Coordinates of C-alpha atoms in Angstrom, one line a residue:
Chain L
X92 CA 151.2 100.7 68.5
X93 CA 152.0 102.3 71.8
X94 CA 149.4 104.7 71.3
X95 CA 146.7 102.2 70.5
X96 CA 147.5 100.4 73.7
X97 CA 147.2 103.5 75.7
X98 CA 143.7 104.2 74.2
X99 CA 142.4 100.9 75.0
X100 CA 143.5 101.2 78.6
X101 CA 141.9 104.6 79.0
X102 CA 138.8 103.1 77.4
X103 CA 139.0 100.3 80.0
X104 CA 139.4 102.6 82.9
X105 CA 136.3 104.7 81.8
X106 CA 134.4 101.4 81.4
X107 CA 135.2 99.9 84.7
X108 CA 134.5 103.2 86.4
X109 CA 131.1 103.7 85.0
X110 CA 130.2 100.0 85.8
X111 CA 131.6 100.1 89.3
X112 CA 129.9 103.4 90.1
X113 CA 126.6 101.8 89.0
X114 CA 127.1 98.8 91.0
X115 CA 127.7 101.0 93.9
X116 CA 124.5 102.8 93.3
X117 CA 122.7 99.5 93.2
X118 CA 124.3 97.9 96.2
X119 CA 124.3 101.0 98.5
X120 CA 120.5 101.2 99.0
X121 CA 120.3 97.4 99.6
X122 CA 123.3 97.6 102.0
X123 CA 121.6 100.3 104.0
X124 CA 118.4 98.3 104.0
X125 CA 120.0 95.2 105.3
X126 CA 122.5 96.6 107.9
X127 CA 120.0 98.9 109.4
X128 CA 117.4 96.2 109.8
X129 CA 119.8 94.9 112.5
X130 CA 120.2 98.1 114.4
X131 CA 118.2 99.9 117.3
X132 CA 116.2 103.0 116.2
X133 CA 118.7 105.4 117.6
X134 CA 121.6 103.9 115.8
X135 CA 119.7 103.9 112.4
X136 CA 119.5 107.8 112.9
X137 CA 123.0 108.2 114.2
X138 CA 125.0 106.1 111.9
X139 CA 122.9 104.8 108.9
X140 CA 125.9 103.8 106.8
X141 CA 128.1 101.8 109.4
X142 CA 127.7 98.2 110.4
X143 CA 125.7 97.7 113.5
X144 CA 127.8 98.1 116.7
X145 CA 125.8 95.2 118.1
X146 CA 123.4 93.0 116.0
X147 CA 119.9 93.8 117.2
X148 CA 117.4 91.2 116.1
X149 CA 114.4 92.7 117.5
X150 CA 113.2 93.8 114.1
X151 CA 113.1 90.3 112.8
X152 CA 111.9 88.8 116.1
X153 CA 108.9 91.2 116.1
X154 CA 108.3 90.3 112.4
X155 CA 108.0 86.7 113.2
X156 CA 106.3 86.9 116.7
X157 CA 103.6 89.4 116.5
X158 CA 102.6 89.9 113.0
X159 CA 101.0 87.9 110.2
X160 CA 104.2 87.8 108.2
X161 CA 104.5 84.0 108.1
X162 CA 100.8 83.6 107.2
X163 CA 101.2 86.1 104.2
X164 CA 104.5 84.6 103.3
X165 CA 102.7 81.1 103.1
X166 CA 99.8 82.6 101.1
X167 CA 102.3 84.0 98.5
X168 CA 104.0 80.7 98.2
X169 CA 100.9 78.8 97.7
X170 CA 99.4 81.1 95.1
X171 CA 102.7 81.5 93.3
X172 CA 103.4 77.8 93.0
X173 CA 99.8 76.7 92.3
X174 CA 99.6 79.4 89.5
X175 CA 102.9 78.2 87.9
X176 CA 102.2 74.5 88.1
X177 CA 98.9 75.1 86.2
X178 CA 100.6 77.4 83.7
X179 CA 103.1 74.8 82.9
X180 CA 100.6 72.2 82.6
X181 CA 98.1 74.1 80.3
X182 CA 100.8 75.8 78.2
X183 CA 102.8 72.7 77.5
X184 CA 99.7 70.9 76.4
X185 CA 98.7 73.7 74.2
X186 CA 102.2 74.2 72.8
X187 CA 102.4 70.6 72.0
X188 CA 99.2 70.7 70.0
X189 CA 100.4 74.1 68.2
X190 CA 103.5 72.4 67.0
X191 CA 102.1 68.9 66.1
X192 CA 98.7 69.7 64.8
X193 CA 99.1 70.5 61.2
X194 CA 96.0 72.6 60.9
X195 CA 95.1 76.2 60.4
X196 CA 93.1 76.3 63.5
X197 CA 96.3 75.5 65.5
X198 CA 98.2 78.4 63.9
X199 CA 95.2 80.8 64.5
X200 CA 95.1 79.7 68.1
X201 CA 98.8 80.3 68.4
X202 CA 98.4 83.8 67.1
X203 CA 95.4 84.3 69.4
X204 CA 97.4 83.3 72.5
X205 CA 100.5 85.5 71.5
X206 CA 98.3 88.6 71.2
X207 CA 98.1 88.5 74.9
X208 CA 101.7 89.4 75.1
X209 CA 100.9 93.0 74.0
X210 CA 97.8 93.5 76.2
X211 CA 98.5 94.0 79.9
X212 CA 95.6 92.2 81.8
X213 CA 95.2 95.2 84.2
X214 CA 93.2 96.8 81.6
X215 CA 90.5 94.2 82.2
X216 CA 90.7 94.8 86.1
X217 CA 87.2 96.2 86.5
X218 CA 85.5 93.3 84.8
X219 CA 87.7 90.8 86.7
X220 CA 86.8 92.4 90.0
X221 CA 83.2 91.9 89.0
X222 CA 83.7 88.4 87.7
X223 CA 85.5 87.4 91.0
X224 CA 82.5 88.7 92.9
X225 CA 80.1 86.6 90.7
X226 CA 82.2 83.5 91.2
X227 CA 82.3 84.2 95.0
X228 CA 86.1 84.1 94.8
X229 CA 86.4 87.6 96.0
X230 CA 88.3 88.0 99.3
X231 CA 90.1 84.8 98.9
X232 CA 93.7 84.6 97.5
X233 CA 92.4 81.7 95.3
X234 CA 90.7 84.5 93.1
X235 CA 94.2 85.3 92.0
X236 CA 94.7 81.8 90.5
X237 CA 92.8 82.0 87.2
X238 CA 94.1 85.6 86.7
X239 CA 97.7 84.6 87.1
X240 CA 97.3 81.4 85.1
X241 CA 95.8 83.4 82.2
X242 CA 98.6 86.1 82.6
X243 CA 101.2 83.3 82.1
X244 CA 99.6 81.7 79.0
X245 CA 101.0 84.0 76.3
X246 CA 104.7 83.8 77.7
X247 CA 104.4 80.2 78.3
X248 CA 103.1 79.4 74.8
X249 CA 105.8 81.6 73.4
X250 CA 108.7 80.0 75.1
X251 CA 107.4 76.3 74.9
X252 CA 106.4 76.3 71.2
X253 CA 109.9 77.7 70.4
X254 CA 111.5 74.7 72.3
X255 CA 109.0 72.0 71.0
X256 CA 109.6 73.0 67.4
X257 CA 113.3 72.0 67.9
X258 CA 112.3 68.5 68.8
X259 CA 113.0 66.2 65.7
X260 CA 110.0 64.7 64.2
X261 CA 111.8 61.3 64.1
X262 CA 111.4 61.2 67.8
X263 CA 107.6 61.1 67.7
X264 CA 107.5 58.5 64.9
X265 CA 109.8 56.3 67.0
X266 CA 107.5 56.8 69.9
X267 CA 104.6 55.9 67.8
X268 CA 106.3 52.7 66.4
X269 CA 106.9 51.8 70.0
X270 CA 103.1 52.0 70.6
X271 CA 103.2 55.2 72.8
X272 CA 100.0 57.1 72.8
X273 CA 99.8 60.9 72.0
X274 CA 99.6 61.7 75.7
X275 CA 102.1 59.1 76.7
X276 CA 104.6 60.7 74.2
X277 CA 103.8 64.1 75.8
X278 CA 104.3 62.7 79.4
X279 CA 107.4 60.6 78.9
X280 CA 109.3 62.1 76.0
X281 CA 108.2 65.7 75.5
X282 CA 108.0 67.0 79.1
X283 CA 111.8 65.7 79.9
X284 CA 113.0 67.2 76.8
X285 CA 111.4 70.8 77.4
X286 CA 112.6 71.0 81.1
X287 CA 114.7 74.0 80.4
X288 CA 111.8 75.9 78.7
X289 CA 109.6 74.9 81.7
X290 CA 112.2 76.3 84.1
X291 CA 112.3 79.5 82.2
X292 CA 108.6 79.9 82.3
X293 CA 108.6 79.1 86.0
X294 CA 111.3 81.6 86.8
X295 CA 109.6 84.7 84.9
X296 CA 106.4 84.0 86.8
X297 CA 108.0 83.6 90.2
X298 CA 109.1 87.3 89.8
X299 CA 105.9 88.4 88.4
X300 CA 103.4 86.7 91.0
X301 CA 105.6 87.0 94.0
X302 CA 106.0 90.8 93.4
X303 CA 102.5 91.6 92.3
X304 CA 100.6 94.1 94.1
X305 CA 97.9 95.2 91.8
X306 CA 95.5 92.2 91.7
X307 CA 95.9 91.3 95.5
X308 CA 95.2 95.0 96.2
X309 CA 91.9 95.1 94.1
X310 CA 90.7 91.6 95.0
X311 CA 91.5 90.8 98.5
X312 CA 90.0 92.7 101.5
X313 CA 90.2 89.9 104.1
X314 CA 93.3 90.2 106.2
X315 CA 94.0 86.6 106.7
X316 CA 94.0 86.3 102.8
X317 CA 96.6 88.8 102.1
X318 CA 99.6 88.0 100.0
X319 CA 102.9 89.1 101.3
X320 CA 103.1 92.2 99.0
X321 CA 99.6 93.4 100.0
X322 CA 100.7 92.8 103.7
X323 CA 103.9 94.9 103.1
X324 CA 101.7 97.6 101.6
X325 CA 100.0 98.2 104.9
X326 CA 103.5 98.4 106.6
X327 CA 104.0 102.1 106.6
X328 CA 100.4 102.8 108.1
X329 CA 101.0 100.3 110.9
X330 CA 104.5 100.6 111.9
X331 CA 105.3 104.1 110.9
X332 CA 107.9 104.8 113.4
X333 CA 109.4 101.2 113.8
X334 CA 112.1 101.5 111.1
X335 CA 114.0 98.6 112.3
X336 CA 110.8 96.5 111.8
X337 CA 110.0 98.0 108.4
X338 CA 113.6 97.3 107.1
X339 CA 113.5 93.8 108.4
X340 CA 110.2 93.2 106.6
X341 CA 111.4 94.6 103.3
X342 CA 114.7 92.5 103.6
X343 CA 112.7 89.3 104.3
X344 CA 110.1 90.0 101.5
X345 CA 112.8 90.4 98.8
X346 CA 114.8 87.6 100.0
X347 CA 113.2 84.7 98.2
X348 CA 113.3 86.1 94.7
X349 CA 116.9 87.6 95.2
X350 CA 118.1 84.1 96.2
X351 CA 116.7 82.4 93.3
X352 CA 118.2 85.2 91.1
X353 CA 121.7 85.0 92.6
X354 CA 121.7 81.2 92.3
X355 CA 120.6 81.1 88.7
X356 CA 121.2 84.5 87.3
X357 CA 121.9 83.3 83.9
X358 CA 118.7 81.5 83.3
X359 CA 116.9 84.3 85.1
X360 CA 118.2 87.1 82.9
X361 CA 117.7 84.9 79.8
X362 CA 114.1 84.1 80.8
X363 CA 113.1 87.7 81.5
X364 CA 114.6 89.0 78.4
X365 CA 113.4 86.1 76.2
X366 CA 109.8 87.4 76.0
X367 CA 110.8 90.7 74.9
X368 CA 113.4 89.6 72.1
X369 CA 111.2 87.3 70.3
X370 CA 108.3 89.6 70.2
Chain R
X169 CA 87.4 59.2 59.1
X170 CA 89.5 57.8 61.8
X171 CA 92.5 59.8 60.7
X172 CA 90.3 63.0 60.9
X173 CA 89.1 62.0 64.3
X174 CA 92.7 61.5 65.5
X175 CA 93.7 64.9 64.1
X176 CA 90.8 66.8 65.7
X177 CA 91.4 65.3 69.1
X178 CA 94.3 67.6 69.3
X179 CA 91.7 70.2 70.1
X180 CA 91.5 68.9 73.7
X181 CA 95.1 69.8 74.2
X182 CA 94.2 73.3 73.6
X183 CA 91.0 73.4 75.7
X184 CA 92.2 74.1 79.3
X185 CA 94.5 77.1 78.1
X186 CA 91.8 78.3 75.6
X187 CA 88.9 78.3 78.3
X188 CA 91.1 80.0 80.9
X189 CA 92.5 82.6 78.4
X190 CA 89.1 83.5 76.9
X191 CA 87.3 83.8 80.3
X192 CA 90.1 85.6 82.2
X193 CA 91.8 87.7 79.6
X194 CA 89.8 88.2 76.4
X195 CA 86.6 88.5 78.2
X196 CA 87.7 91.0 80.8
X197 CA 89.4 93.2 78.3
X198 CA 86.5 93.2 75.8
X199 CA 84.1 93.8 78.6
X200 CA 86.0 96.7 79.9
X201 CA 85.8 98.3 76.5
X202 CA 82.0 97.6 76.4
X203 CA 81.5 99.0 79.9
X204 CA 82.9 102.2 79.0
X205 CA 79.8 102.9 77.2
X206 CA 77.5 102.4 80.3
X207 CA 76.5 104.0 83.5
X208 CA 74.7 102.7 86.5
X209 CA 75.1 102.2 90.2
X210 CA 77.9 100.2 91.4
X211 CA 78.8 97.2 89.1
X212 CA 75.3 97.2 87.9
X213 CA 75.9 99.3 84.5
X214 CA 72.6 99.1 82.9
X215 CA 72.1 102.5 81.1
X216 CA 73.8 102.8 77.7
X217 CA 75.2 106.3 77.5
X218 CA 77.2 106.3 74.2
X219 CA 80.4 108.5 74.5
X220 CA 79.1 110.4 77.5
X221 CA 81.8 108.8 79.8
X222 CA 84.5 109.9 77.4
X223 CA 83.0 113.3 77.1
X224 CA 83.0 113.8 80.9
X225 CA 86.5 112.5 81.2
X226 CA 87.7 114.8 78.6
X227 CA 85.7 118.0 79.2
X228 CA 83.8 117.7 82.5
X229 CA 85.8 120.2 84.7
X230 CA 85.3 118.2 87.9
X231 CA 86.8 115.2 86.4
X232 CA 88.8 116.1 83.3
X233 CA 91.4 118.2 85.4
X234 CA 92.6 115.1 87.2
X235 CA 92.5 113.0 84.0
X236 CA 94.5 115.4 81.9
X237 CA 97.0 115.9 84.8
X238 CA 97.6 112.1 85.2
X239 CA 97.8 111.9 81.4
X240 CA 100.5 114.6 81.2
X241 CA 102.4 113.1 84.2
X242 CA 102.4 109.6 82.5
X243 CA 104.1 111.1 79.5
X244 CA 106.7 112.7 81.7
X245 CA 107.1 109.4 83.4
X246 CA 107.6 107.7 80.2
X247 CA 109.9 110.3 78.7
X248 CA 112.3 109.9 81.7
X249 CA 112.4 106.2 81.3
X250 CA 113.1 106.5 77.6
X251 CA 115.9 109.2 78.1
X252 CA 117.5 107.8 81.2
X253 CA 116.7 104.1 81.5
X254 CA 117.0 103.2 77.9
X255 CA 120.0 105.5 77.1
X256 CA 121.8 103.9 80.1
X257 CA 120.7 100.6 78.9
X258 CA 122.4 101.1 75.6
X259 CA 125.5 102.3 77.4
X260 CA 125.8 99.5 79.8
X261 CA 125.2 97.0 77.0
X262 CA 128.2 98.4 75.1
X263 CA 130.3 98.4 78.2
X264 CA 129.3 94.9 79.2
X265 CA 130.0 93.7 75.6
X266 CA 133.7 94.7 76.1
X267 CA 133.8 93.6 79.7
X268 CA 134.2 89.7 79.5
X269 CA 135.1 87.3 82.2
X270 CA 134.2 87.2 85.9
X271 CA 133.8 91.0 86.4
X272 CA 131.6 91.1 83.3
X273 CA 129.1 88.7 84.9
X274 CA 129.4 90.5 88.2
X275 CA 128.5 93.8 86.7
X276 CA 125.7 92.1 84.7
X277 CA 124.3 90.6 87.8
X278 CA 124.4 94.1 89.5
X279 CA 122.7 96.0 86.8
X280 CA 119.9 93.5 86.7
X281 CA 119.6 92.9 90.4
X282 CA 117.0 95.8 91.3
X283 CA 114.6 94.4 88.4
X284 CA 114.2 91.2 90.7
X285 CA 113.0 93.4 93.6
X286 CA 109.3 94.0 94.2
X287 CA 108.4 97.5 93.0
X288 CA 106.7 98.0 96.4
X289 CA 109.9 97.1 98.0
X290 CA 111.9 99.4 95.8
X291 CA 109.5 102.2 96.4
X292 CA 109.3 102.0 100.2
X293 CA 113.1 101.6 100.5
X294 CA 113.8 104.8 98.4
X295 CA 111.1 106.7 100.3
X296 CA 112.9 105.8 103.5
X297 CA 116.4 106.7 102.0
X298 CA 114.9 110.0 100.7
X299 CA 113.2 110.8 103.9
X300 CA 114.7 114.1 105.2
X301 CA 114.2 113.1 108.7
X302 CA 116.5 110.2 108.3
X303 CA 118.7 111.9 105.8
X304 CA 120.9 109.0 104.4
X305 CA 120.5 110.5 100.9
X306 CA 120.4 114.0 102.0
X307 CA 123.8 113.3 103.9
X308 CA 125.4 111.9 100.9
X309 CA 123.9 114.5 98.6
X310 CA 125.0 117.3 100.8
X311 CA 128.7 115.9 100.7
X312 CA 128.6 116.0 96.9
X313 CA 126.9 119.5 96.6
X314 CA 124.9 121.4 99.2
X315 CA 122.2 122.3 96.6
X316 CA 121.5 118.6 96.2
X317 CA 120.4 118.1 99.8
X318 CA 116.6 118.7 99.1
X319 CA 113.3 116.9 100.0
X320 CA 113.1 115.5 96.5
X321 CA 109.8 113.7 97.2
X322 CA 108.2 116.6 99.1
X323 CA 108.4 119.2 96.2
X324 CA 105.6 119.1 93.7
X325 CA 108.1 120.2 91.1
X326 CA 110.8 117.4 91.7
X327 CA 108.6 114.4 92.9
X328 CA 107.6 113.1 89.6
X329 CA 111.1 113.2 88.2
X330 CA 112.5 111.6 91.3
X331 CA 110.1 108.7 91.1
X332 CA 110.7 108.2 87.4
X333 CA 114.4 108.1 88.1
X334 CA 114.0 105.5 90.8
X335 CA 111.9 103.4 88.5
X336 CA 114.6 103.8 85.9
X337 CA 117.1 102.7 88.5
X338 CA 115.1 99.5 89.0
X339 CA 114.3 98.5 85.5
X340 CA 117.6 99.5 83.5
X341 CA 118.6 95.8 83.6
X342 CA 115.9 94.8 81.1
X343 CA 116.9 97.1 78.2
X344 CA 120.5 96.5 79.0
X345 CA 120.1 92.8 78.6
X346 CA 118.0 93.1 75.5
X347 CA 120.5 95.4 73.8
X348 CA 123.5 93.2 75.0
X349 CA 121.9 90.1 73.5
X350 CA 121.4 91.9 70.2
X351 CA 124.8 93.3 70.1
X352 CA 126.3 89.8 70.8
X353 CA 124.4 88.7 67.7
X354 CA 126.3 91.1 65.5
X355 CA 129.0 89.0 63.7
X356 CA 132.5 89.9 65.0
X357 CA 134.2 90.3 61.6
X358 CA 132.1 93.5 61.1
X359 CA 133.9 95.0 64.0
X360 CA 137.2 93.6 62.8
X361 CA 136.8 95.1 59.3
X362 CA 135.9 98.4 61.0
X363 CA 139.1 98.2 63.1
X364 CA 141.3 97.6 60.2
X365 CA 139.7 100.6 58.3
X366 CA 140.8 102.7 61.4
X367 CA 137.1 103.6 62.3
X368 CA 136.6 105.4 65.5
X369 CA 134.6 104.0 68.4
X370 CA 131.9 106.5 67.9
X371 CA 131.7 105.6 64.1
X372 CA 131.4 101.9 65.0
X373 CA 128.6 102.9 67.5
X374 CA 126.8 105.2 65.2
X375 CA 127.1 103.5 61.7
X376 CA 127.2 99.7 62.6
X377 CA 125.8 99.1 66.0
X378 CA 122.9 101.5 66.0
X379 CA 121.4 100.6 62.7
X380 CA 121.6 96.9 63.6
X381 CA 119.9 97.2 66.8
X382 CA 117.4 99.6 65.5
X383 CA 114.4 97.0 65.5
X384 CA 115.4 96.2 69.0
X385 CA 115.1 99.9 70.1
X386 CA 111.5 99.6 68.9
X387 CA 111.0 96.5 71.0
X388 CA 112.5 98.4 74.1
X389 CA 110.4 101.5 73.3
X390 CA 107.3 99.4 73.2
X391 CA 108.0 97.5 76.4
X392 CA 108.7 100.8 78.2
X393 CA 105.6 102.4 76.7
X394 CA 103.5 99.5 77.7
X395 CA 105.0 99.3 81.2
X396 CA 104.8 103.0 82.0
X397 CA 101.2 103.5 80.8
X398 CA 100.3 100.7 83.2
X399 CA 102.6 101.6 86.0
X400 CA 101.1 101.9 89.5
X401 CA 103.0 100.3 92.1
X402 CA 106.0 102.8 92.3
X403 CA 103.8 105.8 92.8
X404 CA 101.5 104.0 95.1
X405 CA 104.5 103.1 97.3
X406 CA 106.5 106.5 97.1
X407 CA 103.7 109.0 97.0
X408 CA 100.3 107.3 98.0
X409 CA 97.3 106.7 96.1
X410 CA 96.6 110.3 95.4
X411 CA 100.0 110.7 93.7
X412 CA 101.1 113.5 96.2
X413 CA 102.1 116.1 96.8
X414 CA 99.0 117.7 95.2
X415 CA 98.5 115.1 92.5
X416 CA 102.0 116.0 91.1
X417 CA 102.9 112.3 90.8
X418 CA 99.5 111.0 89.7
X419 CA 99.7 108.9 86.7
X420 CA 97.1 106.9 84.7
X421 CA 97.6 103.8 86.8
X422 CA 96.8 105.6 90.2
X423 CA 94.1 107.6 88.7
X424 CA 92.5 104.5 87.2
X425 CA 92.6 102.8 90.6
X426 CA 91.0 105.8 92.3
X427 CA 88.2 106.5 89.9
X428 CA 87.3 102.9 89.0
X429 CA 88.2 100.9 92.0
X430 CA 88.7 102.7 95.3
X431 CA 86.7 105.8 94.7
X432 CA 88.0 109.4 94.1
X433 CA 88.3 111.9 96.9
X434 CA 86.0 113.3 98.1
X435 CA 83.1 111.0 97.0
X436 CA 84.9 107.8 97.9
X437 CA 82.6 105.7 95.7
X438 CA 84.2 104.2 92.6
X439 CA 82.6 105.0 89.1
X440 CA 82.8 101.9 87.3
X441 CA 81.8 103.3 83.9
X442 CA 84.4 106.0 84.2
X443 CA 87.0 103.5 85.4
X444 CA 86.2 101.3 82.3
X445 CA 86.7 104.4 80.2
X446 CA 90.1 105.2 81.5
X447 CA 91.0 101.5 81.0
X448 CA 89.7 101.7 77.4
X449 CA 91.7 104.8 76.7
X450 CA 94.8 103.1 77.9
X451 CA 94.2 100.2 75.7
X452 CA 93.8 102.7 72.8
X453 CA 97.0 104.5 73.7
X454 CA 98.9 101.3 73.9
X455 CA 97.5 100.2 70.5
X456 CA 98.3 103.5 68.8
X457 CA 101.7 103.8 70.6
X458 CA 102.9 100.2 69.6
X459 CA 101.7 100.9 66.0
X460 CA 103.7 104.3 65.8
X461 CA 106.9 102.8 67.4
X462 CA 106.7 99.9 65.0
X463 CA 106.5 102.2 62.0
X464 CA 109.4 104.3 63.2
X465 CA 111.7 101.5 64.0
X466 CA 111.1 99.0 61.3
X467 CA 114.2 97.8 59.5
X468 CA 114.9 99.7 56.5
X469 CA 116.4 98.3 53.4

């Protein structure tokens, strides 16, 4: 018995050491990024690991005062939220129909949508570039909207049909007896019921769209239309030597998603993992 | 008749999603496949050339060298993820399974945290950290072992591995959480029975856990494969669009961007037909890869 106890504690020590070591490996780079964004250049070089001797906000000030950071930040917020709102709308409608329409077309369409889970849209980039040119959307961040909505449809349908299937049929019958129309049932009964699923879908796509570089890079040339990540991608060329400013921009750029993550890490992890597991 | 009408009106609920999905997913992918058989000037691909684009990509010495280089590098990139990221993922999942309570969720949050960062931010940050001029990592590495203080990104022998490891650092949270969820679904009495029989930790892992998570290993392998064969951002951020030094970190994603969208050095004009061909090949690899992985990791009776 004594031996068993000893084994367990040794196991626990190894376990905690490994996990702590990795946590350190995660936190250290982020720590270095954040603390050095408050230092003057000389100090960044001299003592990169220490807290700043005096907080220097010049990096942040220059980001806000003489750069397009706020504009790009706003562009990113607009395109991210517009895309997510549309994804939630079209996929909740489609999922409602997939579950409720007892027809072969419905199940075929469901398979058709889910096939998109396995095909990364980047493969179609060349044609999308051409299409955006034809539609005269090129050079505006709105060109990202239909692409992002399309990217969100497979995951949206996957998560929402799963949830709608669990809604008891009796509820629809009750709604119909009360004289609710099909759309009224969707609006007043279904949408409130599937809120957790809508949140999951939204969270997955906040990360995907906020952090996306590929599509802005190929579709947007116009400087005023850049998303935040596209703006950040030009950072090194422009401010090669101003490390305070680079670090401040990187910190600010990752801030929104990390905050959402820290506030709701459980839903976040569940969301990002859900798509993979159910595949 | 009225019932039929009522039933078919369901179709309108599909319509918005269906139109967007067809126009902006199915169409672009199908067209990229089609365009790989054409050549022309700019986006005006008017000449059907059969498999000529494929032939040039595979055998034309001017083009194929970079293609095969990127192809090989992508496999290295993928293998490092499989070996490092996914092995660590299984390890962390097993450790987290035993680590309950507050600290358990702290460690979980930490392991997953980098996956929420933009790849571009991760790449730029690590590029700065590894910069020998600044020397943060060099300093720490030198303290561990003097041999470790090297310009890891500057050497063409080590740059690709370094970038792959940093990408694994970022994404290890995803396989960890997937494995953890599947381990949590194994009924507890299985472990209890094993404990009574005096089975060692390793035997539990090898004979109980591993066979049960086998299909999940397949899922993770597919995700890794799909992600890696489309990767772009991390190399773009850390090594630039040419996958430097001297193309040693060039992968299919960066190669595709150069040849099909931005234009390959020194010509600087994109070759849309060849770009579509690279995209089609990636599509083909993904299809074959996913099929193969499924066959190997299917549940056995």
